[in-house]
Short mmCIF file of C-alpha atoms in Angstrom, two decimals:
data_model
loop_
_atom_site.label_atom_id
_atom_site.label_comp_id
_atom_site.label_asym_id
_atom_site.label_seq_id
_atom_site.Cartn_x
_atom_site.Cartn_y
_atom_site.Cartn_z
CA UNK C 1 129.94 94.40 124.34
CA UNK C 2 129.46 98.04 124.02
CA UNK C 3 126.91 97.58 120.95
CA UNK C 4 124.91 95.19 122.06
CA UNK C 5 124.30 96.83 125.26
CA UNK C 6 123.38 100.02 123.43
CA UNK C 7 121.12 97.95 120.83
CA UNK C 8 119.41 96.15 123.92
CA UNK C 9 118.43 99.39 125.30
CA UNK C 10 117.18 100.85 122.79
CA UNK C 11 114.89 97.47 122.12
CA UNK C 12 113.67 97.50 126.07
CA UNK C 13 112.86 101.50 125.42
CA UNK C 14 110.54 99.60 122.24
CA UNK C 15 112.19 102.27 119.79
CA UNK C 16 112.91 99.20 116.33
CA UNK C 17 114.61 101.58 114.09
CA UNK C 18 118.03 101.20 113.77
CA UNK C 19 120.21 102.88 116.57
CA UNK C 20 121.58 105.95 115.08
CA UNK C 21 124.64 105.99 117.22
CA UNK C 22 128.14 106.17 115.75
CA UNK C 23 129.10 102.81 116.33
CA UNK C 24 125.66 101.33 115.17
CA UNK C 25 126.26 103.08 111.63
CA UNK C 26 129.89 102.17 111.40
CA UNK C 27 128.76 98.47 111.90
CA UNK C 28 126.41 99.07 109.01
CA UNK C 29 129.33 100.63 106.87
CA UNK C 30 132.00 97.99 107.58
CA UNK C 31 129.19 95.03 107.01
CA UNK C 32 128.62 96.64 103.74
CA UNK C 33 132.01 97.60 102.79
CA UNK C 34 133.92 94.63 104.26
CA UNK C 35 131.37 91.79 105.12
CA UNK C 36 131.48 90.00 101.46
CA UNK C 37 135.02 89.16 102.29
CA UNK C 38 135.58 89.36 106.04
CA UNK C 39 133.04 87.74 108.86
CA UNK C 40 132.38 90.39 111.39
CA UNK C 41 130.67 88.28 113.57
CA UNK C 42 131.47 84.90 114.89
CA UNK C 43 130.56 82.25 111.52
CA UNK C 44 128.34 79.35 113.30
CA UNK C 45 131.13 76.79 112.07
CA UNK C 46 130.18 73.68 112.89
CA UNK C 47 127.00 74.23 110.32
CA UNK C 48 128.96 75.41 107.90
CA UNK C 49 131.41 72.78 108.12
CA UNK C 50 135.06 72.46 106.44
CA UNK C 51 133.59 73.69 103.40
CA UNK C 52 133.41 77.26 105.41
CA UNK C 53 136.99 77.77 104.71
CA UNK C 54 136.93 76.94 100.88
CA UNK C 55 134.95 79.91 100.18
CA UNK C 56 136.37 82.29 102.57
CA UNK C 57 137.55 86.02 101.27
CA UNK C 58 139.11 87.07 104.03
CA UNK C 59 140.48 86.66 107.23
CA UNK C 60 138.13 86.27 109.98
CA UNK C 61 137.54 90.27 111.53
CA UNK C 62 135.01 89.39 114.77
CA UNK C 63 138.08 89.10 117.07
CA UNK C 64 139.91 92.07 115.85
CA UNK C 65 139.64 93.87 119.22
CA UNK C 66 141.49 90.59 120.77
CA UNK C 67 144.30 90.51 117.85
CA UNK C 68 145.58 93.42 116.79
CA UNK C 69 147.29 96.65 118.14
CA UNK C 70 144.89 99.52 117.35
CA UNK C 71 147.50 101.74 116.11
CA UNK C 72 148.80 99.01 113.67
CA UNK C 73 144.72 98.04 112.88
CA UNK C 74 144.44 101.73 111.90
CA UNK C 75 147.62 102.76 110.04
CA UNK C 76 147.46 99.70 107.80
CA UNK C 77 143.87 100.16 106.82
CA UNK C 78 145.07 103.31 105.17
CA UNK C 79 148.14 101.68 103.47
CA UNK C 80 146.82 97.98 103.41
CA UNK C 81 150.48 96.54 102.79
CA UNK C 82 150.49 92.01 102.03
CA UNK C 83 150.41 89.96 104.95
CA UNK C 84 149.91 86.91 103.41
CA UNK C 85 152.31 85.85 100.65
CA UNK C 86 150.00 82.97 99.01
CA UNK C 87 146.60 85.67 99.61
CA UNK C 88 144.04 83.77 102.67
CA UNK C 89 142.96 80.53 100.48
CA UNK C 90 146.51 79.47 99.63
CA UNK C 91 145.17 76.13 97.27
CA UNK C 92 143.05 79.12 95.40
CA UNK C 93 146.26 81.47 94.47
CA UNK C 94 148.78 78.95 94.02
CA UNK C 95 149.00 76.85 90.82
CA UNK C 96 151.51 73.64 89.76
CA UNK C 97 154.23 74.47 87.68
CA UNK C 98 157.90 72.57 86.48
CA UNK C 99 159.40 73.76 90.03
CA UNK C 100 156.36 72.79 91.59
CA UNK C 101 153.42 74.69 92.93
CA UNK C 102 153.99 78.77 92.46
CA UNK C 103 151.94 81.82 93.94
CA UNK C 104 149.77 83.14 90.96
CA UNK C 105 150.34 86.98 91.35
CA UNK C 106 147.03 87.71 88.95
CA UNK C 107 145.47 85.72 91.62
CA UNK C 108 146.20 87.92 94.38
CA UNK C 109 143.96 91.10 95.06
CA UNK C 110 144.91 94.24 96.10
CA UNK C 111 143.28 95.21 99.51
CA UNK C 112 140.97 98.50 99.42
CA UNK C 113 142.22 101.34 101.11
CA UNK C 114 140.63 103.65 103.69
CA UNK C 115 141.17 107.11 104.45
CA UNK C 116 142.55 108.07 107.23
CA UNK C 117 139.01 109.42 109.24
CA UNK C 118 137.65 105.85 107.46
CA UNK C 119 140.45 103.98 109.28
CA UNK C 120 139.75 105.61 113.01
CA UNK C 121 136.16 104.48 112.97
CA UNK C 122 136.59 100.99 111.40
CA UNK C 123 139.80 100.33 114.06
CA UNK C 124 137.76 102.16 117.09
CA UNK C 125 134.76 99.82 116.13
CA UNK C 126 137.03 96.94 115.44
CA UNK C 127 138.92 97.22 118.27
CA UNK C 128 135.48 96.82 120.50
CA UNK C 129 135.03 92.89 119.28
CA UNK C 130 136.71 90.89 121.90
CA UNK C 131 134.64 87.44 122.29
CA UNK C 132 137.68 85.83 123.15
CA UNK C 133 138.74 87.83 126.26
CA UNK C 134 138.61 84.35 128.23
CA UNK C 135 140.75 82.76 125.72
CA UNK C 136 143.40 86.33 126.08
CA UNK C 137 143.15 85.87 130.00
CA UNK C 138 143.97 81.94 129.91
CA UNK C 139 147.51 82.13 128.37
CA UNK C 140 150.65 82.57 131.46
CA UNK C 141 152.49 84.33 128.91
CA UNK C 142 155.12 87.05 129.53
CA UNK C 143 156.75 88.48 127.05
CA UNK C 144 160.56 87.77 127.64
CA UNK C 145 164.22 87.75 125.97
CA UNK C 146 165.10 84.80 123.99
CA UNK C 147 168.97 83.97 122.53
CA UNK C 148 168.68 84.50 118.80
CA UNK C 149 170.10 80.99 117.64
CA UNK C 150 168.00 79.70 120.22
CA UNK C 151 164.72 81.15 119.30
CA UNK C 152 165.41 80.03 115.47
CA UNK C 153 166.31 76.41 116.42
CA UNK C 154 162.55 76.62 118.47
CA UNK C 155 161.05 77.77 114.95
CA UNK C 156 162.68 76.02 112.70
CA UNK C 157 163.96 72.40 113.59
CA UNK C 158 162.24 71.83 116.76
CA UNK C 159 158.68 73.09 115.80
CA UNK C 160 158.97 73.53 112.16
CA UNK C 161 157.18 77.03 112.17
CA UNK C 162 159.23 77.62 109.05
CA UNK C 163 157.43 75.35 106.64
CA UNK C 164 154.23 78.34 106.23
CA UNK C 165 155.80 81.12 107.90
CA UNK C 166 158.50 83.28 107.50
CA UNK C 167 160.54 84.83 109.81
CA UNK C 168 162.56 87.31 107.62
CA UNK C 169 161.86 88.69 104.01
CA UNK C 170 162.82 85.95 101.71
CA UNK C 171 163.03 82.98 104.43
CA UNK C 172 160.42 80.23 105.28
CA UNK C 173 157.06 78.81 103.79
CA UNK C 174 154.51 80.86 102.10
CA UNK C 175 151.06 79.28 102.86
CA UNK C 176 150.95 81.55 106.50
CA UNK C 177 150.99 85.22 107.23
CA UNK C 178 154.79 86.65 107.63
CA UNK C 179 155.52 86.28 111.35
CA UNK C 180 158.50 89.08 110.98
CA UNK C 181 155.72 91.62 111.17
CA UNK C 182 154.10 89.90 114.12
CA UNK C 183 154.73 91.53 116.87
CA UNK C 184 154.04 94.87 115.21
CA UNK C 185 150.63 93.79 114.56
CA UNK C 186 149.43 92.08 117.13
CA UNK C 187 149.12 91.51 120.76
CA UNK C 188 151.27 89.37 122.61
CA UNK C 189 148.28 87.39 124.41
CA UNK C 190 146.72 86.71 121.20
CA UNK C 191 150.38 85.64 119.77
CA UNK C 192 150.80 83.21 122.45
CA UNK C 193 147.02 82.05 122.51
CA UNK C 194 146.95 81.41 119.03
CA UNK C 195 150.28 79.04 118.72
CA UNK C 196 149.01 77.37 121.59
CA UNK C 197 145.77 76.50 120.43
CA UNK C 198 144.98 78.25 116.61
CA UNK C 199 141.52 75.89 116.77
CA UNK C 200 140.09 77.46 119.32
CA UNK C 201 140.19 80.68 117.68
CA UNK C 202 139.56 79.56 114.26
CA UNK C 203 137.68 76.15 113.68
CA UNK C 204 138.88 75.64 110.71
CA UNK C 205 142.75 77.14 110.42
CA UNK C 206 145.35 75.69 108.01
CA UNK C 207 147.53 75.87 111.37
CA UNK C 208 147.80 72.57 113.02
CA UNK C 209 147.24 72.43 116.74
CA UNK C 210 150.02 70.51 118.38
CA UNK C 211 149.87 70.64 121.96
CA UNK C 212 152.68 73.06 122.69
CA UNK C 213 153.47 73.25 126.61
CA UNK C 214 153.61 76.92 128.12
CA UNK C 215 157.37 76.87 128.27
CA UNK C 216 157.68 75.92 124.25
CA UNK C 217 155.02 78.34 123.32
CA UNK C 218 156.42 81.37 125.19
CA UNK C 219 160.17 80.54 123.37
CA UNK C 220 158.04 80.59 119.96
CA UNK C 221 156.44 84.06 121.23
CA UNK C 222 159.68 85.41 122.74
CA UNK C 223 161.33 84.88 119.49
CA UNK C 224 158.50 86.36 117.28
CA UNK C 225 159.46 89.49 119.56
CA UNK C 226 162.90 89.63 118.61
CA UNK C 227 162.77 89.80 115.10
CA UNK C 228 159.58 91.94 115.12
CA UNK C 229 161.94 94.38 116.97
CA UNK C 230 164.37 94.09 114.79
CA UNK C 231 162.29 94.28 111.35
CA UNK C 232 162.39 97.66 109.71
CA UNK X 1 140.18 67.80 89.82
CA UNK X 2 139.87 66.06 86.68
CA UNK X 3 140.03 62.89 88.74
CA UNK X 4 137.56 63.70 91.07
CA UNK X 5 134.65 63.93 88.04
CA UNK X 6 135.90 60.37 86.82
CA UNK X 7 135.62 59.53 90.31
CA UNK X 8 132.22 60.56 90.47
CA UNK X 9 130.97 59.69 87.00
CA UNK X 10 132.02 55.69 87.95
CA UNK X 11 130.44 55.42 91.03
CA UNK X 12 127.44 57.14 89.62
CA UNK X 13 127.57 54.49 86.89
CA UNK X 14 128.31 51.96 89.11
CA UNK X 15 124.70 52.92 90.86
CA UNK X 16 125.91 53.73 93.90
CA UNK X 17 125.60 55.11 97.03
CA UNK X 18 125.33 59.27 97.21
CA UNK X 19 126.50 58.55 100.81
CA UNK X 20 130.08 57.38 99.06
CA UNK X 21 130.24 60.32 96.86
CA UNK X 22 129.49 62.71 99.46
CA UNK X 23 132.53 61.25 101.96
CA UNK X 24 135.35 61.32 98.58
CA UNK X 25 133.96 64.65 98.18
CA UNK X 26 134.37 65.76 101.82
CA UNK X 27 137.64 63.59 101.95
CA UNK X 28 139.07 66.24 98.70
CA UNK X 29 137.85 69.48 100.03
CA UNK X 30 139.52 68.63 103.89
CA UNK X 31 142.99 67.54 101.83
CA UNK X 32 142.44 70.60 99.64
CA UNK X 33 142.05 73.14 102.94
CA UNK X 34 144.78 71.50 105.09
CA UNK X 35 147.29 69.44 102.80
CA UNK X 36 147.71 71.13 99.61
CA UNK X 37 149.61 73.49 101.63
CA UNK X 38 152.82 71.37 101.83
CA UNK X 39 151.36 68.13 99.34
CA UNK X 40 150.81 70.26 96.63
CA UNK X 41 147.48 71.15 94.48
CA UNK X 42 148.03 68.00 92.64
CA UNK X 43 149.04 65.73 95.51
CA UNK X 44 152.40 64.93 94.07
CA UNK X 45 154.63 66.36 97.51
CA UNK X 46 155.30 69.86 95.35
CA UNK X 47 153.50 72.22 97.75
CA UNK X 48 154.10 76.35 97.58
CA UNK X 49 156.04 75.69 100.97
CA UNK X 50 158.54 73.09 99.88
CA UNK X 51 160.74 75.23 98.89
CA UNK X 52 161.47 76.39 102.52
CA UNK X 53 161.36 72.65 103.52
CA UNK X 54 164.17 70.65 104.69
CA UNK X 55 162.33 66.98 103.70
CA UNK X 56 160.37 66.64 100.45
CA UNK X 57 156.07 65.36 101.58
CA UNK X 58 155.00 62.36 100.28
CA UNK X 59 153.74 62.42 97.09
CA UNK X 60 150.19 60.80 97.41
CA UNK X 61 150.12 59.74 93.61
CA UNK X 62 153.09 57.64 94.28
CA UNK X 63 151.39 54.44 93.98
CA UNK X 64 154.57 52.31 94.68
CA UNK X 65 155.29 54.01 98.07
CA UNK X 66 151.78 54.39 99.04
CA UNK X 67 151.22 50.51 98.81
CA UNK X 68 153.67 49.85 101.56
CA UNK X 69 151.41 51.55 104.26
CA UNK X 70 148.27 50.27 105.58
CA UNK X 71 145.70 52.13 105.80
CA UNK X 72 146.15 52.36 109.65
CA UNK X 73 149.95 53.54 109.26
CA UNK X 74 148.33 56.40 106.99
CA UNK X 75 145.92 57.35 110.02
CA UNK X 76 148.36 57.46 112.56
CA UNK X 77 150.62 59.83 110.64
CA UNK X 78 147.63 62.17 109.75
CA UNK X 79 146.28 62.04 113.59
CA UNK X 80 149.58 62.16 115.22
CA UNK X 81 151.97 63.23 112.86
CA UNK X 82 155.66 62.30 111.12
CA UNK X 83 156.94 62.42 114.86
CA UNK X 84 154.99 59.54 115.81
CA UNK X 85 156.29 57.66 112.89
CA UNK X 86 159.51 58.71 113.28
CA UNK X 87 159.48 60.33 110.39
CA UNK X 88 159.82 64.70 109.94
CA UNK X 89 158.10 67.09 112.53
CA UNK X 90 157.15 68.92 109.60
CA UNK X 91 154.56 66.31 108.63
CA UNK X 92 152.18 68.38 111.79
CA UNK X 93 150.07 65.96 113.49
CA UNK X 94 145.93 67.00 112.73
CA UNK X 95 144.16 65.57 115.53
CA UNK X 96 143.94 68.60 116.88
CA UNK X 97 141.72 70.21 114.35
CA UNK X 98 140.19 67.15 112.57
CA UNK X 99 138.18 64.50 113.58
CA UNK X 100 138.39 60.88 113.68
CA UNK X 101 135.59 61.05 110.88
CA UNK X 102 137.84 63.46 109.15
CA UNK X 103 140.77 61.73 109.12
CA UNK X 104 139.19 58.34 107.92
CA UNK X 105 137.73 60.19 104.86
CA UNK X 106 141.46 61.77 104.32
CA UNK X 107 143.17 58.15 104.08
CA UNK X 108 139.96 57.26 101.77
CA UNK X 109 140.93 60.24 99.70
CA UNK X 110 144.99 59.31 99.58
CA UNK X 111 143.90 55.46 98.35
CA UNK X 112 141.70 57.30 95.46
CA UNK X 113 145.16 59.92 94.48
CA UNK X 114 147.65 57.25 94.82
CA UNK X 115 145.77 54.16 93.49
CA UNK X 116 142.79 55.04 91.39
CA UNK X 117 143.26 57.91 89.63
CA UNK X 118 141.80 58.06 86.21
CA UNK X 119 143.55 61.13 85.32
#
């Protein structure tokens, strides 16, 4: 990493103030701005246990350069649009009701908003966290065409995607992040990575791990493709 | 969880182990984090995402219905999921994120919800 290599030269040339590069600073910035909600480096989880994810504000950042298109990672920082219906604790925004259990909008924060010279330094030094580049490099995925009843049936009946996610406006479960707006926002690899194996990225996701084969997984990430393209 | 304090103040009546109080405790924060989800907040099946679900969860305060399983039947269908009881793929199988250890204190917690519940 970039930083680190900078940081461990400037500790070999015996120099202990801070490095007063760009990047250094903007790490300062986004651990002060962003670090009471978002870990920007990788949580030692198996210390911190299940109970980790209880208190969690915020989806985990420290991967951001493996995850996200930069140009999506920059634009939405400025207009920081809802991702997640239920917010990223869904047991902490939802609460039981007659109908059963219903999102709690007080609940729900609004994201802080950058502007736009804000946005191209947190993406440029969020797109520079890639620990996972061996996880990116495993996956055979392609991205490919997919029938549209075809890649539904693969998300709905067969794999049951559907119960947390949704995969258009007003369709499917609420506990996940909106998968419509997938593609847009992040990189195939990761895409297929992550619904082959969401553990190994996050220890503790609400997403089971079910063993999908390469064949199933790519259908799942072929169809995410299709109705990203065709979201508005 | 009301329950959970009742839970707590009997065993600490009873004199009993911290070690027991520690594993219901771990047992309700893992089926708060991964359950709740689709089980509801209360553990009654009335999750946020049943409403885009085709086959109602079990409600784990259902004493009647939680009776008929043993406690064995429960840990299969956490561990491997509805599939492997032919029952709903969208009862996931967890054995890929929990542990054994994990999954034994999640049945524990079910037999508190469905059978013990002071509240």
């Amino acid at each position: 990493m970039r930083l680190k290599l900078l940081a461990g030269l400037v500790l070999t040339a015996g120099l202990f103030q801070p490095f007063p590069g760009a990047l250094a600073d903007t790490g300062q910035w986004l651990q002060s701005e962003c670090g009471s909600c978002h870990a920007l480096e990788q949580p030692d989880y198996p210390a911190l246990g299940h109970a980790e994810r209880l208190t969690r504000k915020g989806p985990p950042l420290y991967y951001a350069g493996n995850k996200f298109h930069a140009g999506w990672l920059e634009s939405w920082l400025q207009d920081p649009v809802r991702i997640r219906p239920a917010g990223v604790f869904p047991p902490g925004a939802v609460v039981p009701s007659e109908e059963g259990d219903v999102i709690d909008p007080a609940k729900l924060e609004e994201h802080p908003a950058l502007d736009a010279s804000q946005a191209k330094m947190a993406a440029d030094y969020l797109m520079e966290l890639r620990p996972h580049d061996e996880l990116i490099a495993a996956t055979a995925y392609t991205p490919g065409a997919i029938a549209s009843r075809m890649g539904e049936l693969n998300f709905t009946k067969f794999n049951g995607c559907d119960a947390c996610h949704s995969d258009g406006p007003g369709y499917g479960g609420l506990s996940g992040p909106e998968l419509y707006t997938a593609w847009q926002r992040l990189q195939p690899g990761f895409i297929a990575s992550f619904i082959a194996d969401p553990a190994a990225w996050d220890p503790h996701t609400l997403m089971p791990k079910t063993g999908l084969n390469d064949s199933a997984v790519e259908r799942l990430a072929n169809y995410l493709k299709l109705i990203g393209e065709q979201a508005p | 969880m009301n329950y959970s304090a009742t839970l707590l103040a009997s065993l600490l009546l009873a004199g009993s182990l911290p070690a027991l109080a520690e594993d219901v405790q771990h047992g309700e924060n893992l089926y708060t984090i991964y359950c709740t989800q689709c089980h509801g907040v209360t553990g009654n099946g009335d999750g946020v995402n049943v409403p885009a679900m085709s086959v109602q969860p079990r409600n784990h305060r259902d004493q009647g219905e939680m009776s008929a399983r043993t406690d064995a039947e429960l840990f299969k269908a956490v561990k491997e999921g509805g599939k492997s009881i032919n029952k709903s793929v969208l009862m996931p199988p967890w054995g890929g994120n929990l542990s054994d250890d994990d999954i034994h204190a999640l049945v524990r917690y079910m037999r508190q919800l469905c059978c013990q519940s002071g509240g």
